[in-house]
XYZ file of C-alpha atoms in Angstrom:
459
model
C -71.110 -91.246 -46.591
C -70.852 -93.812 -44.350
C -73.870 -93.899 -41.636
C -72.732 -93.662 -38.106
C -73.845 -96.320 -36.030
C -75.277 -95.278 -32.897
C -72.761 -95.860 -29.853
C -73.213 -99.016 -28.302
C -73.059 -97.751 -24.563
C -74.271 -95.245 -22.052
C -71.907 -92.159 -21.030
C -71.956 -92.159 -17.447
C -69.286 -89.837 -16.309
C -67.930 -86.733 -18.641
C -64.621 -84.937 -18.392
C -64.659 -80.954 -19.683
C -62.939 -79.707 -22.325
C -60.630 -76.735 -21.802
C -61.593 -74.346 -24.869
C -58.634 -72.174 -26.021
C -58.808 -69.003 -28.741
C -56.757 -68.909 -31.841
C -54.559 -66.321 -30.397
C -53.769 -68.428 -27.384
C -53.052 -71.501 -29.402
C -50.498 -69.716 -31.798
C -48.671 -68.705 -28.540
C -49.046 -72.257 -26.991
C -47.621 -74.028 -30.267
C -44.755 -71.302 -30.642
C -43.680 -72.263 -26.821
C -43.679 -75.553 -27.657
C -41.281 -74.955 -30.975
C -44.057 -76.531 -33.312
C -44.040 -79.888 -31.710
C -47.626 -81.582 -30.524
C -45.438 -83.862 -28.250
C -44.768 -80.601 -26.137
C -48.231 -79.156 -25.802
C -50.097 -79.714 -22.493
C -53.420 -82.006 -22.582
C -55.256 -79.123 -20.921
C -54.268 -77.139 -24.243
C -55.913 -79.369 -26.252
C -59.623 -79.353 -27.493
C -59.754 -82.565 -29.568
C -56.875 -85.122 -28.917
C -56.456 -87.325 -31.971
C -52.762 -87.465 -31.425
C -53.022 -91.500 -30.635
C -55.432 -94.254 -29.843
C -52.841 -95.977 -27.592
C -54.085 -95.912 -24.127
C -56.328 -92.860 -24.618
C -59.710 -94.906 -24.772
C -62.382 -95.095 -22.130
C -62.674 -97.921 -20.139
C -66.279 -99.707 -19.260
C -67.667 -99.827 -16.206
C -66.718 -103.660 -16.199
C -62.947 -102.586 -16.555
C -63.248 -100.072 -13.461
C -64.881 -102.779 -11.453
C -62.276 -105.024 -12.439
C -59.779 -102.626 -10.956
C -60.928 -103.262 -7.436
C -60.114 -106.926 -7.644
C -56.661 -106.329 -8.314
C -54.237 -108.324 -6.330
C -50.817 -106.962 -6.022
C -49.023 -109.826 -4.561
C -45.414 -109.823 -5.865
C -45.525 -113.317 -6.988
C -48.716 -115.785 -7.908
C -51.284 -112.765 -7.876
C -54.704 -114.019 -8.894
C -55.045 -111.083 -10.958
C -52.371 -112.876 -13.411
C -54.065 -115.813 -13.728
C -57.217 -114.404 -14.968
C -54.999 -112.039 -17.361
C -53.192 -115.099 -18.617
C -56.038 -117.587 -18.861
C -57.805 -114.447 -20.867
C -54.985 -114.277 -23.514
C -54.541 -117.801 -23.799
C -58.310 -118.413 -24.874
C -58.087 -115.632 -27.188
C -54.799 -115.834 -29.023
C -53.977 -119.531 -28.263
C -50.545 -119.540 -27.600
C -48.705 -121.580 -25.132
C -46.513 -119.016 -23.557
C -47.657 -115.071 -21.953
C -45.042 -112.587 -20.898
C -46.308 -109.418 -19.357
C -44.975 -106.077 -19.851
C -45.579 -102.693 -19.140
C -46.480 -101.575 -23.009
C -46.030 -102.735 -26.259
C -42.522 -101.436 -26.872
C -41.103 -103.302 -23.678
C -42.519 -106.474 -25.648
C -40.363 -105.555 -28.927
C -37.363 -104.864 -26.776
C -37.517 -108.129 -25.005
C -38.383 -110.100 -28.207
C -36.050 -108.459 -30.534
C -33.395 -108.517 -28.045
C -33.226 -112.162 -27.943
C -33.611 -112.806 -31.665
C -31.938 -109.854 -33.620
C -28.065 -109.662 -34.018
C -25.865 -106.775 -35.695
C -26.418 -107.191 -39.333
C -29.695 -109.101 -39.301
C -33.035 -108.253 -41.261
C -36.378 -108.068 -39.813
C -39.081 -107.791 -42.963
C -42.549 -106.814 -42.182
C -45.192 -105.336 -44.234
C -44.493 -101.803 -42.867
C -42.687 -101.302 -39.361
C -44.192 -98.887 -36.994
C -41.888 -96.337 -35.087
C -40.742 -98.328 -32.230
C -40.594 -101.859 -33.860
C -38.189 -100.085 -36.133
C -36.255 -98.442 -33.552
C -35.771 -101.842 -31.214
C -34.521 -103.241 -34.409
C -31.996 -100.669 -35.454
C -30.565 -100.011 -32.227
C -29.448 -103.478 -32.327
C -27.698 -102.966 -35.285
C -30.192 -104.933 -37.317
C -32.137 -103.693 -40.535
C -35.728 -103.296 -40.587
C -37.216 -103.796 -44.104
C -40.797 -102.755 -45.058
C -42.616 -104.873 -47.685
C -45.760 -103.148 -48.105
C -47.997 -104.836 -51.212
C -48.549 -102.682 -54.133
C -51.861 -101.768 -53.396
C -50.869 -100.138 -50.066
C -48.429 -97.635 -51.748
C -50.907 -95.268 -52.912
C -53.439 -93.570 -50.887
C -56.191 -93.047 -53.622
C -56.432 -96.977 -54.970
C -59.204 -98.494 -53.318
C -58.332 -102.086 -52.159
C -59.814 -104.038 -49.523
C -56.854 -105.079 -47.610
C -53.897 -102.429 -48.024
C -52.036 -103.510 -45.358
C -50.982 -106.894 -46.867
C -47.235 -107.838 -47.067
C -45.777 -108.259 -50.578
C -45.361 -111.957 -50.591
C -42.961 -112.268 -53.510
C -40.954 -109.650 -52.047
C -40.708 -111.375 -49.266
C -39.870 -114.603 -50.841
C -36.852 -113.161 -52.903
C -35.629 -111.455 -49.532
C -35.333 -114.860 -47.898
C -34.094 -116.554 -50.783
C -31.198 -114.270 -51.376
C -30.416 -113.595 -47.720
C -31.200 -116.872 -46.207
C -32.261 -118.084 -42.638
C -28.937 -116.986 -40.657
C -29.446 -113.359 -41.863
C -33.196 -113.311 -41.158
C -34.045 -114.301 -37.672
C -38.069 -113.502 -37.939
C -40.933 -112.012 -39.959
C -43.061 -109.568 -38.464
C -46.599 -108.939 -39.803
C -48.313 -105.541 -38.423
C -52.020 -105.910 -37.927
C -53.632 -103.321 -38.645
C -50.556 -101.835 -40.806
C -50.294 -98.474 -38.673
C -47.641 -96.954 -40.649
C -49.236 -97.879 -44.073
C -52.759 -96.195 -43.211
C -54.175 -98.594 -40.614
C -54.966 -100.519 -43.360
C -55.559 -104.423 -42.658
C -54.004 -107.623 -43.827
C -56.251 -110.270 -45.210
C -56.319 -113.779 -43.788
C -54.866 -114.994 -47.130
C -52.059 -113.152 -47.010
C -51.288 -114.115 -43.508
C -51.400 -117.838 -44.571
C -49.327 -117.061 -47.716
C -46.612 -115.109 -45.275
C -47.032 -117.919 -43.012
C -46.167 -120.543 -46.053
C -43.208 -118.491 -47.002
C -41.512 -118.058 -43.614
C -41.939 -121.764 -42.691
C -40.493 -122.830 -46.331
C -37.413 -121.018 -45.226
C -37.846 -122.144 -41.379
C -37.994 -118.595 -40.157
C -40.312 -117.662 -37.239
C -43.373 -115.633 -38.109
C -44.809 -112.927 -35.338
C -47.348 -110.611 -35.263
C -47.509 -107.168 -34.055
C -51.249 -107.708 -32.853
C -52.062 -104.465 -31.037
C -55.186 -103.846 -33.599
C -55.487 -107.743 -34.035
C -59.537 -106.985 -33.296
C -60.025 -104.642 -35.500
C -57.825 -106.411 -38.139
C -60.217 -109.644 -37.629
C -63.300 -107.285 -38.061
C -62.216 -106.007 -41.783
C -61.618 -110.099 -42.678
C -65.221 -110.781 -41.309
C -66.611 -108.000 -43.249
C -64.267 -108.076 -46.586
C -63.014 -111.676 -47.079
C -65.200 -114.438 -48.608
C -66.108 -117.216 -46.258
C -66.023 -115.177 -42.844
C -69.207 -113.411 -42.612
C -70.699 -115.714 -40.305
C -67.547 -116.484 -38.146
C -67.286 -114.717 -34.735
C -64.355 -112.032 -34.047
C -63.036 -114.451 -31.538
C -62.943 -117.097 -34.099
C -61.080 -115.124 -36.844
C -58.617 -113.883 -34.236
C -57.522 -117.409 -33.313
C -57.244 -118.389 -36.897
C -54.860 -115.556 -37.425
C -52.785 -116.374 -34.601
C -52.923 -120.246 -35.300
C -50.514 -119.306 -38.668
C -47.859 -117.749 -36.830
C -45.494 -118.502 -33.927
C -46.391 -115.688 -31.634
C -47.071 -112.054 -31.352
C -46.099 -108.676 -29.322
C -49.129 -106.804 -28.200
C -49.607 -103.275 -26.659
C -52.813 -103.819 -24.781
C -53.250 -99.767 -25.061
C -54.824 -100.466 -28.309
C -57.307 -103.413 -28.633
C -56.765 -104.551 -25.129
C -58.834 -101.098 -24.275
C -56.668 -100.444 -21.636
C -54.549 -97.293 -20.015
C -51.450 -99.403 -20.093
C -49.840 -103.058 -20.586
C -49.153 -105.500 -22.989
C -47.508 -108.698 -23.670
C -45.282 -111.254 -25.920
C -46.428 -114.374 -26.704
C -44.994 -117.343 -28.196
C -44.889 -121.227 -28.724
C -41.101 -121.425 -28.351
C -40.570 -122.655 -24.833
C -36.712 -121.807 -25.216
C -37.594 -118.765 -26.173
C -39.522 -117.873 -23.331
C -37.119 -118.662 -21.062
C -34.314 -116.160 -22.311
C -37.135 -113.593 -22.619
C -37.852 -114.209 -18.970
C -34.452 -113.576 -17.930
C -34.514 -110.259 -19.563
C -37.985 -109.477 -18.049
C -36.465 -110.214 -14.282
C -33.870 -107.638 -14.920
C -35.897 -104.888 -16.489
C -39.738 -105.292 -16.216
C -40.330 -107.571 -12.803
C -41.489 -110.856 -11.811
C -42.990 -112.932 -14.711
C -46.560 -112.808 -12.908
C -46.664 -109.072 -13.394
C -44.093 -107.946 -15.868
C -44.143 -104.582 -14.529
C -47.819 -104.129 -14.242
C -50.229 -103.280 -11.184
C -52.493 -106.415 -10.656
C -55.107 -103.894 -11.431
C -53.679 -103.101 -14.774
C -53.715 -107.076 -15.363
C -57.510 -107.127 -14.442
C -58.560 -104.295 -16.838
C -56.412 -105.623 -19.591
C -58.280 -109.167 -19.090
C -61.673 -106.970 -19.095
C -60.896 -105.029 -22.179
C -59.494 -107.788 -24.309
C -63.116 -109.198 -24.285
C -64.719 -106.305 -24.820
C -62.544 -105.827 -28.022
C -64.048 -108.905 -29.633
C -67.379 -107.814 -29.542
C -69.465 -106.976 -32.688
C -71.325 -103.986 -31.477
C -68.154 -102.368 -30.179
C -66.080 -103.274 -33.633
C -69.110 -101.721 -35.869
C -69.444 -98.458 -34.033
C -65.259 -97.967 -33.659
C -64.806 -98.575 -37.578
C -68.003 -96.976 -38.209
C -66.606 -93.856 -36.867
C -63.258 -93.722 -38.753
C -65.185 -93.974 -41.767
C -67.587 -91.365 -40.654
C -64.913 -88.867 -40.602
C -62.997 -89.967 -43.704
C -65.981 -89.842 -45.814
C -66.800 -86.184 -44.432
C -63.519 -84.974 -45.217
C -63.554 -86.911 -48.588
C -66.769 -85.315 -49.654
C -64.976 -81.775 -49.022
C -62.460 -82.389 -51.427
C -59.903 -83.304 -48.653
C -57.345 -85.972 -49.791
C -57.420 -88.854 -47.209
C -56.327 -92.533 -47.882
C -59.053 -94.711 -49.218
C -60.590 -96.879 -47.809
C -60.584 -95.714 -44.366
C -58.743 -98.223 -42.125
C -59.714 -99.135 -38.478
C -58.420 -96.918 -36.106
C -57.553 -93.448 -37.551
C -58.112 -91.255 -40.709
C -54.663 -90.633 -42.512
C -54.911 -87.186 -44.647
C -52.198 -87.270 -47.596
C -50.519 -84.272 -46.923
C -48.202 -84.094 -50.014
C -51.426 -83.932 -52.064
C -53.004 -81.382 -49.613
C -49.879 -79.241 -49.406
C -48.258 -79.654 -52.802
C -46.277 -76.686 -52.598
C -44.276 -78.046 -49.505
C -41.553 -80.352 -50.347
C -40.899 -83.580 -48.304
C -37.865 -81.958 -46.601
C -39.947 -79.095 -45.124
C -42.449 -81.889 -43.548
C -45.582 -81.129 -45.006
C -47.462 -83.403 -42.698
C -46.011 -81.751 -39.669
C -46.852 -78.352 -41.033
C -50.452 -79.695 -41.121
C -50.703 -80.918 -37.940
C -49.614 -77.408 -36.738
C -52.306 -75.762 -38.780
C -54.969 -78.341 -37.608
C -54.001 -77.211 -34.293
C -53.742 -73.457 -34.412
C -57.010 -73.390 -36.588
C -59.324 -75.444 -33.942
C -57.159 -76.877 -31.090
C -57.331 -80.804 -32.503
C -53.890 -82.612 -31.697
C -52.858 -84.921 -34.697
C -49.576 -86.637 -35.567
C -47.422 -87.198 -38.371
C -46.334 -90.342 -40.039
C -44.008 -89.304 -42.905
C -40.527 -87.947 -43.229
C -40.376 -86.587 -39.587
C -40.566 -90.100 -38.099
C -38.881 -91.934 -40.644
C -36.717 -89.793 -42.930
C -33.702 -89.743 -40.891
C -30.893 -92.569 -41.374
C -29.261 -92.652 -37.973
C -26.663 -95.002 -39.385
C -25.601 -92.630 -41.966
C -26.791 -89.303 -40.700
C -28.716 -88.690 -43.930
C -32.318 -87.406 -44.850
C -34.073 -89.608 -46.876
C -37.650 -88.479 -47.657
C -40.564 -91.078 -47.217
C -42.885 -92.627 -50.030
C -45.748 -90.605 -48.107
C -46.492 -87.695 -45.495
C -49.683 -88.580 -43.616
C -51.375 -86.622 -40.799
C -52.646 -89.306 -38.490
C -56.500 -88.425 -37.105
C -56.461 -91.697 -34.309
C -59.691 -91.856 -32.422
C -59.255 -92.891 -28.719
C -61.771 -95.688 -28.073
C -65.316 -94.604 -26.897
C -64.284 -91.343 -26.440
C -65.844 -88.917 -28.848
C -69.096 -88.632 -30.246
C -70.579 -87.741 -33.771
C -70.668 -83.913 -33.207
C -66.757 -83.984 -31.859
C -65.963 -85.276 -35.451
C -68.129 -82.744 -37.268
C -66.023 -80.393 -35.300
C -62.865 -81.793 -36.654
C -64.201 -81.966 -40.311
C -65.235 -78.325 -40.351
C -62.128 -77.298 -38.953
C -60.257 -79.135 -41.382
C -62.225 -77.883 -44.180
C -61.111 -74.269 -43.189
C -57.668 -75.301 -43.201
C -58.134 -76.668 -46.578
C -59.743 -73.264 -47.899
C -56.545 -71.611 -46.777
C -54.004 -74.303 -47.720
C -52.019 -72.059 -50.607
C -50.842 -69.851 -47.361
C -49.154 -72.870 -45.447
C -45.432 -72.885 -45.325
C -43.081 -75.834 -44.322
C -40.991 -76.225 -41.730
C -37.512 -77.205 -40.684
C -36.258 -79.359 -37.684
C -33.808 -77.154 -35.278
C -32.952 -79.863 -32.798
C -33.950 -83.561 -32.485
C -32.520 -86.871 -30.984
C -30.854 -89.348 -33.809
C -33.374 -91.896 -32.844
C -37.113 -91.708 -32.493
C -36.631 -88.110 -33.165
C -40.304 -87.130 -34.071
C -40.805 -87.508 -30.007
C -38.243 -84.553 -29.244
C -37.919 -82.660 -32.673
C -38.326 -78.719 -32.625
C -39.209 -77.010 -35.703
C -39.172 -73.390 -36.787
C -41.071 -72.075 -39.971
C -39.328 -72.321 -43.236
C -38.507 -68.445 -44.211
C -39.117 -67.613 -40.722
């Protein structure tokens, strides 16, 4: 089992956890119509719902908040933020936004027209939605290694390069306005993308005259895996590896709520001056002035600190080590988890955990509900609830995998919390044959996992 590195920080402040009984949790989740989105935070014991904006900021970041310059235009906080992003990412233009999906909306709104195709290793939910609401088609091109949860490979987040080449050859530049690559590959199990794959994808995109953009919200974790697993990078710093990644692409979208270690914020980067000007028009109408982009000055300050902390070796060793520790504990108990562990979350293969629950009955959602009832642990579904409904045709289309994601907030939980989660899931594993599936009784047609209400099959 992976040895968990000790925490490279001291704890200066604590927040009490509200404990609940099983009977209380059964009543709570029933009242929430079996949706973990509808459960109040004080009704959660351990919250592994997401690592987005839920991490713990450092004393340096909290101190930076007090420096926030809230001037509407030309704030000093903006210039500190901009210089940090340019130093770490290396792009010419930085456009601040209030969070990652706002950046996706602005970028894709300028580039994607109805009927056009956007390939990705695997689109995450808001990226896909921002393409589809514009009448575009989001096409996933995961590598062969990334299609299985059991096969061990160092870079299962890679894109299928030959698949991309075929797609570009068949449809051409006019039909494909950009290529995207998500690092790390969240919907694919938090798996990293190799530098070799980024380089190959970049070469194919350039060959066809198509810009390449990274969804870079976990860029530091991806760089850590390159350092640990890819030949020639062991002696390179995380910042150097990140700069090499970004030098191979034309820009990126970024949610600073992940590897910015901040509670809110994000940005778009590009080297295209014309695209920047078009994006700024949208920004002005919907987000704010270009020197704050919907953020308070204090948030810009916190992100500038968090981005630098995210490329620290000691931080990343512990961050990735926590995920490996929990994954190995579950694996040794016989629980089917995606191997090898990724950078921000442990993914449990719900179809192998609940083989008697068919995909149309949402086995990963059922597993999330049962884990909450068992121990008050909140996890999220990555599968047929999230991706299984085609809002254009109105048809259900079960996904290739149904996963329960246990996302670890940054610097928030200790080893004893992870042991609690592992023990709880082992108890669910022991009674897995008794678990039923769910059906949706109400949901919005787009991003339905945010609004879906469920009931038990056979209730």
